[in-house]
Each structure stands twice: as structure tokens, then as C-alpha cells.
């Protein structure tokens, strides 16, 4: 292989690495190939090289994250042996409050679970990608399953959320209907 071909291969690997670092859902090889404008065969080879690189094969260091094939695509995850460290950091070292958008998204997930990101976005009428990432990172929601027909990941709440809310079950959440306006506001009962 020429130096130019090697450079192109490395550029594809680095481009894939950059995309995978920000991806919040598994990306298929075809999606990745389209994103980096490279043939599927080259992308598969680059993914294999990234897996080896992250795993510390070929003389490199083993990273705290790994590239996994899940749900029909590829995504970067924290390596299993570092789950406790990351969970501790997220839950205790970074105790910032949730934004209004995060609270609203969390409420939608809690009341409608299992629910996909697209359905959440439809209900809230805004893009919820970063909010869902935040809630996942805080351990308040989890990926329940991937829909076999659409490939959409469905989310639900975790036991940590129940603990934070001080309830035993999602069934203990208050019924939402009494909290909603009945539509009578602005109407005077004395009007004939």
C-alpha cells in the first residue's frame, strides 16, 4: 500500500472515530460510509482497525472505551470495568440540576415508556438528542430495546430515578390528568 493510500485509510479511521464519539445511537456501516464518503469495504476495514486500536492490540494502549456492534450498528461505549467509576462521577461528582428541557423529556419518558426518541421529539416538538444523552449519562433512563422494524431505540426509566423521586414503582407517579387544564379557563360560568 502506498503512503497516500495509508493516509487516506487513517483519515477514514479518524473521521469515523470523530463521528462515533458524538453518535448517540448505533450507526450502520452504510450510514458511516455515507458520512465519510468512503466505500463500505474500506469503512468495515477501518472499523476493524478502530476496534483493535481501542482494545490495545497491535502494541497500543487499551482504552477506557470500546467500539461495539449493537442494534445493527456501531457505537462507542464505556468499557465494562469502568462503569462504576463513570457512574460515580456522573452521579456524585457532577450533581448539576436538570434543565427544564431535561425534566420535560424525563416526564414524557416516565409516563409513556417504552418510547423512542422520535416519539419524544414529536410530543415535545423539539429535538431531544442532547437531552436524551444527558438523561442516559445521569443514569435516569436506559435503552430498553431496539424496535426490530424501525431500528429505533426505545427508552424507559431506571431504578435510580425511582430512588431520586422517592417512589417504589413508576405506577406511584401521580396521575397526570388532574394536573392538566380542563379547558374551562377563560369561560365565565355566569355568561348566558
PDB file of C-alpha atoms in Angstrom:
ATOM      1  CA  UNK A   1       0.000   0.000   0.000  1.00  0.00           C
ATOM      2  CA  UNK A   2       1.355   3.475  -0.858  1.00  0.00           C
ATOM      3  CA  UNK A   3       1.816   6.266   1.670  1.00  0.00           C
ATOM      4  CA  UNK A   4      -1.114   8.122   0.073  1.00  0.00           C
ATOM      5  CA  UNK A   5      -3.372   5.065   0.420  1.00  0.00           C
ATOM      6  CA  UNK A   6      -2.281   4.697   4.060  1.00  0.00           C
ATOM      7  CA  UNK A   7      -3.032   8.375   4.703  1.00  0.00           C
ATOM      8  CA  UNK A   8      -6.496   8.028   3.183  1.00  0.00           C
ATOM      9  CA  UNK A   9      -7.162   4.945   5.353  1.00  0.00           C
ATOM     10  CA  UNK A  10      -6.026   6.755   8.504  1.00  0.00           C
ATOM     11  CA  UNK A  11      -8.180   9.764   7.581  1.00  0.00           C
ATOM     12  CA  UNK A  12     -11.196   7.457   7.213  1.00  0.00           C
ATOM     13  CA  UNK A  13     -10.421   5.917  10.616  1.00  0.00           C
ATOM     14  CA  UNK A  14     -10.082   9.321  12.297  1.00  0.00           C
ATOM     15  CA  UNK A  15     -13.240  10.614  10.593  1.00  0.00           C
ATOM     16  CA  UNK A  16     -15.160   7.534  11.743  1.00  0.00           C
ATOM     17  CA  UNK A  17     -13.736   7.911  15.243  1.00  0.00           C
ATOM     18  CA  UNK A  18     -14.917  11.531  15.376  1.00  0.00           C
ATOM     19  CA  UNK A  19     -18.412  10.652  14.191  1.00  0.00           C
ATOM     20  CA  UNK A  20     -18.696   7.696  16.558  1.00  0.00           C
ATOM     21  CA  UNK A  21     -17.614   9.880  19.510  1.00  0.00           C
ATOM     22  CA  UNK A  22     -20.709  12.063  19.130  1.00  0.00           C
ATOM     23  CA  UNK A  23     -23.177   9.408  17.978  1.00  0.00           C
ATOM     24  CA  UNK A  24     -25.950   8.718  20.452  1.00  0.00           C
ATOM     25  CA  UNK A  25     -27.336   5.735  18.565  1.00  0.00           C
ATOM     26  CA  UNK A  26     -25.592   2.848  16.811  1.00  0.00           C
ATOM     27  CA  UNK A  27     -24.657   3.746  13.230  1.00  0.00           C
ATOM     28  CA  UNK A  28     -24.732   1.155  10.456  1.00  0.00           C
ATOM     29  CA  UNK A  29     -21.719   0.601   8.230  1.00  0.00           C
ATOM     30  CA  UNK A  30     -23.679   2.039   5.297  1.00  0.00           C
ATOM     31  CA  UNK A  31     -24.533   5.189   7.277  1.00  0.00           C
ATOM     32  CA  UNK A  32     -20.894   5.562   8.278  1.00  0.00           C
ATOM     33  CA  UNK A  33     -19.701   5.003   4.709  1.00  0.00           C
ATOM     34  CA  UNK A  34     -22.082   7.701   3.513  1.00  0.00           C
ATOM     35  CA  UNK A  35     -20.950  10.068   6.266  1.00  0.00           C
ATOM     36  CA  UNK A  36     -17.249   9.762   5.397  1.00  0.00           C
ATOM     37  CA  UNK A  37     -17.802   9.329   1.656  1.00  0.00           C
ATOM     38  CA  UNK A  38     -15.886   6.063   1.509  1.00  0.00           C
ATOM     39  CA  UNK A  39     -16.671   2.584   0.178  1.00  0.00           C
ATOM     40  CA  UNK A  40     -18.368   0.194   2.609  1.00  0.00           C
ATOM     41  CA  UNK A  41     -15.417  -2.215   2.336  1.00  0.00           C
ATOM     42  CA  UNK A  42     -12.967   0.496   3.427  1.00  0.00           C
ATOM     43  CA  UNK A  43     -15.270   1.530   6.299  1.00  0.00           C
ATOM     44  CA  UNK A  44     -15.511  -2.091   7.517  1.00  0.00           C
ATOM     45  CA  UNK A  45     -11.717  -2.342   7.483  1.00  0.00           C
ATOM     46  CA  UNK A  46     -11.416   0.992   9.307  1.00  0.00           C
ATOM     47  CA  UNK A  47     -13.923  -0.133  11.955  1.00  0.00           C
ATOM     48  CA  UNK A  48     -11.920  -3.329  12.486  1.00  0.00           C
ATOM     49  CA  UNK A  49      -8.779  -1.214  12.866  1.00  0.00           C
ATOM     50  CA  UNK A  50     -10.509   1.080  15.397  1.00  0.00           C
ATOM     51  CA  UNK A  51     -11.720  -1.904  17.429  1.00  0.00           C
ATOM     52  CA  UNK A  52      -8.148  -3.251  17.543  1.00  0.00           C
ATOM     53  CA  UNK A  53      -6.795   0.202  18.370  1.00  0.00           C
ATOM     54  CA  UNK A  54      -9.268   0.803  21.235  1.00  0.00           C
ATOM     55  CA  UNK A  55      -8.650  -2.727  22.558  1.00  0.00           C
ATOM     56  CA  UNK A  56      -4.891  -2.097  22.697  1.00  0.00           C
ATOM     57  CA  UNK A  57      -3.997  -4.702  20.123  1.00  0.00           C
ATOM     58  CA  UNK A  58      -1.069  -4.099  17.776  1.00  0.00           C
ATOM     59  CA  UNK A  59       1.038  -2.674  20.639  1.00  0.00           C
ATOM     60  CA  UNK A  60      -1.238   0.236  21.598  1.00  0.00           C
ATOM     61  CA  UNK A  61      -2.818   1.005  24.956  1.00  0.00           C
ATOM     62  CA  UNK A  62      -6.210  -0.395  25.932  1.00  0.00           C
ATOM     63  CA  UNK A  63      -8.648   2.496  26.135  1.00  0.00           C
ATOM     64  CA  UNK A  64     -11.352   3.143  28.751  1.00  0.00           C
ATOM     65  CA  UNK A  65     -13.924   2.925  25.976  1.00  0.00           C
ATOM     66  CA  UNK A  66     -14.671   0.380  23.294  1.00  0.00           C
ATOM     67  CA  UNK A  67     -16.345   0.212  19.916  1.00  0.00           C
ATOM     68  CA  UNK A  68     -19.221  -2.252  19.939  1.00  0.00           C
ATOM     69  CA  UNK A  69     -21.584  -3.524  17.282  1.00  0.00           C
ATOM     70  CA  UNK A  70     -25.097  -3.314  18.743  1.00  0.00           C
ATOM     71  CA  UNK A  71     -28.570  -2.902  17.337  1.00  0.00           C
ATOM     72  CA  UNK A  72     -27.421  -3.234  13.732  1.00  0.00           C
ATOM     73  CA  UNK A  73     -24.749  -0.566  14.031  1.00  0.00           C
ATOM     74  CA  UNK A  74     -21.583   0.619  15.757  1.00  0.00           C
ATOM     75  CA  UNK A  75     -21.282   2.837  18.814  1.00  0.00           C
ATOM     76  CA  UNK A  76     -18.623   3.789  21.374  1.00  0.00           C
ATOM     77  CA  UNK A  77     -19.324   2.654  24.946  1.00  0.00           C
ATOM     78  CA  UNK A  78     -17.540   2.904  28.274  1.00  0.00           C
ATOM     79  CA  UNK A  79     -15.579  -0.286  28.841  1.00  0.00           C
ATOM     80  CA  UNK A  80     -17.379  -2.507  31.386  1.00  0.00           C
ATOM     81  CA  UNK A  81     -14.676  -2.366  34.031  1.00  0.00           C
ATOM     82  CA  UNK A  82     -15.039   1.443  34.190  1.00  0.00           C
ATOM     83  CA  UNK A  83     -18.839   1.537  34.573  1.00  0.00           C
ATOM     84  CA  UNK A  84     -18.620   2.083  38.344  1.00  0.00           C
ATOM     85  CA  UNK A  85     -16.100   4.909  38.029  1.00  0.00           C
ATOM     86  CA  UNK A  86     -18.170   6.677  35.377  1.00  0.00           C
ATOM     87  CA  UNK A  87     -21.423   6.131  37.297  1.00  0.00           C
ATOM     88  CA  UNK A  88     -19.819   7.538  40.435  1.00  0.00           C
ATOM     89  CA  UNK A  89     -18.611  10.597  38.554  1.00  0.00           C
ATOM     90  CA  UNK A  90     -21.939  11.218  36.864  1.00  0.00           C
ATOM     91  CA  UNK A  91     -23.994  10.692  39.994  1.00  0.00           C
ATOM     92  CA  UNK A  92     -21.837  12.244  42.709  1.00  0.00           C
ATOM     93  CA  UNK A  93     -19.099  14.387  41.224  1.00  0.00           C
ATOM     94  CA  UNK A  94     -21.299  16.170  38.726  1.00  0.00           C
ATOM     95  CA  UNK A  95     -24.504  16.878  40.644  1.00  0.00           C
ATOM     96  CA  UNK A  96     -25.827  19.695  38.467  1.00  0.00           C
ATOM     97  CA  UNK A  97     -29.561  20.190  38.328  1.00  0.00           C
ATOM     98  CA  UNK A  98     -31.571  19.083  35.330  1.00  0.00           C
ATOM     99  CA  UNK A  99     -32.705  21.746  32.893  1.00  0.00           C
ATOM    100  CA  UNK A 100     -36.374  22.404  32.209  1.00  0.00           C
ATOM    101  CA  UNK A 101     -35.983  20.594  28.862  1.00  0.00           C
ATOM    102  CA  UNK A 102     -34.479  17.559  30.623  1.00  0.00           C
ATOM    103  CA  UNK A 103     -37.273  17.498  33.213  1.00  0.00           C
ATOM    104  CA  UNK A 104     -39.928  17.698  30.493  1.00  0.00           C
ATOM    105  CA  UNK A 105     -38.260  14.942  28.475  1.00  0.00           C
ATOM    106  CA  UNK A 106     -37.894  12.790  31.588  1.00  0.00           C
ATOM    107  CA  UNK A 107     -41.605  13.233  32.332  1.00  0.00           C
ATOM    108  CA  UNK A 108     -42.535  12.171  28.787  1.00  0.00           C
ATOM    109  CA  UNK A 109     -40.361   9.060  29.079  1.00  0.00           C
ATOM    110  CA  UNK A 110     -41.669   8.213  32.554  1.00  0.00           C
ATOM    111  CA  UNK A 111     -45.324   8.434  31.541  1.00  0.00           C
ATOM    112  CA  UNK A 112     -45.076   6.974  28.017  1.00  0.00           C
ATOM    113  CA  UNK A 113     -42.334   4.306  28.335  1.00  0.00           C
ATOM    114  CA  UNK A 114     -41.216   2.434  26.390  1.00  0.00           C
ATOM    115  CA  UNK A 115     -40.826   5.290  23.939  1.00  0.00           C
ATOM    116  CA  UNK A 116     -38.474   6.115  21.074  1.00  0.00           C
ATOM    117  CA  UNK A 117     -36.535   9.328  20.671  1.00  0.00           C
ATOM    118  CA  UNK A 118     -38.619  10.216  17.629  1.00  0.00           C
ATOM    119  CA  UNK A 119     -41.858   9.862  19.606  1.00  0.00           C
ATOM    120  CA  UNK A 120     -40.411  12.001  22.425  1.00  0.00           C
ATOM    121  CA  UNK A 121     -39.408  14.678  19.912  1.00  0.00           C
ATOM    122  CA  UNK A 122     -42.876  14.546  18.376  1.00  0.00           C
ATOM    123  CA  UNK A 123     -44.555  15.084  21.749  1.00  0.00           C
ATOM    124  CA  UNK A 124     -42.182  17.883  22.791  1.00  0.00           C
ATOM    125  CA  UNK A 125     -41.973  19.366  19.264  1.00  0.00           C
ATOM    126  CA  UNK A 126     -38.218  19.909  19.631  1.00  0.00           C
ATOM    127  CA  UNK A 127     -35.017  17.941  19.014  1.00  0.00           C
ATOM    128  CA  UNK A 128     -34.295  15.872  22.136  1.00  0.00           C
ATOM    129  CA  UNK A 129     -30.996  14.203  21.170  1.00  0.00           C
ATOM    130  CA  UNK A 130     -28.746  16.020  23.632  1.00  0.00           C
ATOM    131  CA  UNK A 131     -31.325  15.850  26.422  1.00  0.00           C
ATOM    132  CA  UNK A 132     -31.682  12.082  26.000  1.00  0.00           C
ATOM    133  CA  UNK A 133     -27.868  11.767  26.090  1.00  0.00           C
ATOM    134  CA  UNK A 134     -27.821  13.758  29.336  1.00  0.00           C
ATOM    135  CA  UNK A 135     -30.520  11.596  30.928  1.00  0.00           C
ATOM    136  CA  UNK A 136     -28.721   8.425  29.810  1.00  0.00           C
ATOM    137  CA  UNK A 137     -25.437   9.772  31.168  1.00  0.00           C
ATOM    138  CA  UNK A 138     -27.036  10.533  34.510  1.00  0.00           C
ATOM    139  CA  UNK A 139     -28.465   7.013  34.700  1.00  0.00           C
ATOM    140  CA  UNK A 140     -32.070   8.256  34.902  1.00  0.00           C
ATOM    141  CA  UNK A 141     -33.154   6.478  31.725  1.00  0.00           C
ATOM    142  CA  UNK A 142     -31.932   3.406  29.905  1.00  0.00           C
ATOM    143  CA  UNK A 143     -32.172   1.801  26.483  1.00  0.00           C
ATOM    144  CA  UNK A 144     -34.831  -0.888  26.828  1.00  0.00           C
ATOM    145  CA  UNK A 145     -34.820  -2.429  23.359  1.00  0.00           C
ATOM    146  CA  UNK A 146     -34.403  -1.699  19.671  1.00  0.00           C
ATOM    147  CA  UNK A 147     -37.533  -1.901  17.538  1.00  0.00           C
ATOM    148  CA  UNK A 148     -36.972  -4.687  15.015  1.00  0.00           C
ATOM    149  CA  UNK A 149     -38.931  -2.910  12.267  1.00  0.00           C
ATOM    150  CA  UNK A 150     -37.672   0.662  12.576  1.00  0.00           C
ATOM    151  CA  UNK A 151     -34.354   0.198  14.386  1.00  0.00           C
ATOM    152  CA  UNK A 152     -35.401   2.913  16.855  1.00  0.00           C
ATOM    153  CA  UNK A 153     -34.112   2.549  20.385  1.00  0.00           C
ATOM    154  CA  UNK A 154     -36.861   2.640  22.999  1.00  0.00           C
ATOM    155  CA  UNK A 155     -36.172   4.230  26.363  1.00  0.00           C
ATOM    156  CA  UNK A 156     -37.503   3.766  29.860  1.00  0.00           C
ATOM    157  CA  UNK A 157     -36.707   4.973  33.348  1.00  0.00           C
ATOM    158  CA  UNK A 158     -34.283   3.357  35.783  1.00  0.00           C
ATOM    159  CA  UNK A 159     -34.388   2.392  39.434  1.00  0.00           C
ATOM    160  CA  UNK A 160     -32.159   5.388  40.115  1.00  0.00           C
ATOM    161  CA  UNK A 161     -34.976   7.691  39.014  1.00  0.00           C
ATOM    162  CA  UNK A 162     -37.378   5.895  41.343  1.00  0.00           C
ATOM    163  CA  UNK A 163     -34.899   6.365  44.178  1.00  0.00           C
ATOM    164  CA  UNK A 164     -34.431  10.051  43.351  1.00  0.00           C
ATOM    165  CA  UNK A 165     -38.216  10.553  43.276  1.00  0.00           C
ATOM    166  CA  UNK A 166     -38.688   8.532  46.464  1.00  0.00           C
ATOM    167  CA  UNK A 167     -41.147   6.096  44.916  1.00  0.00           C
ATOM    168  CA  UNK A 168     -41.165   2.311  44.608  1.00  0.00           C
ATOM    169  CA  UNK A 169     -42.605   1.967  41.133  1.00  0.00           C
ATOM    170  CA  UNK A 170     -43.454   4.022  38.069  1.00  0.00           C
ATOM    171  CA  UNK A 171     -47.079   3.217  38.986  1.00  0.00           C
ATOM    172  CA  UNK A 172     -46.599   5.501  42.016  1.00  0.00           C
ATOM    173  CA  UNK A 173     -46.241   8.551  39.767  1.00  0.00           C
ATOM    174  CA  UNK A 174     -49.198  10.931  40.166  1.00  0.00           C
ATOM    175  CA  UNK A 175     -51.924  10.647  37.568  1.00  0.00           C
ATOM    176  CA  UNK A 176     -51.302  13.364  35.048  1.00  0.00           C
ATOM    177  CA  UNK A 177     -54.901  14.134  34.046  1.00  0.00           C
ATOM    178  CA  UNK A 178     -55.769  16.126  37.226  1.00  0.00           C
ATOM    179  CA  UNK A 179     -52.696  18.275  36.579  1.00  0.00           C
ATOM    180  CA  UNK A 180     -53.816  19.272  33.092  1.00  0.00           C
ATOM    181  CA  UNK A 181     -56.084  22.210  32.380  1.00  0.00           C
ATOM    182  CA  UNK A 182     -59.641  21.155  31.609  1.00  0.00           C
ATOM    183  CA  UNK A 183     -60.119  23.882  29.017  1.00  0.00           C
ATOM    184  CA  UNK A 184     -62.600  25.830  31.129  1.00  0.00           C
ATOM    185  CA  UNK A 185     -60.212  28.708  31.892  1.00  0.00           C
ATOM    186  CA  UNK A 186     -61.430  31.976  30.416  1.00  0.00           C
ATOM    187  CA  UNK A 187     -65.085  30.964  30.428  1.00  0.00           C
ATOM    188  CA  UNK A 188     -67.352  32.727  32.879  1.00  0.00           C
ATOM    189  CA  UNK A 189     -69.955  30.445  34.446  1.00  0.00           C
ATOM    190  CA  UNK A 190     -72.449  33.328  34.664  1.00  0.00           C
ATOM    191  CA  UNK A 191     -72.435  34.015  30.914  1.00  0.00           C
ATOM    192  CA  UNK A 192     -75.815  33.190  29.376  1.00  0.00           C
TER     193      UNK A 192
END
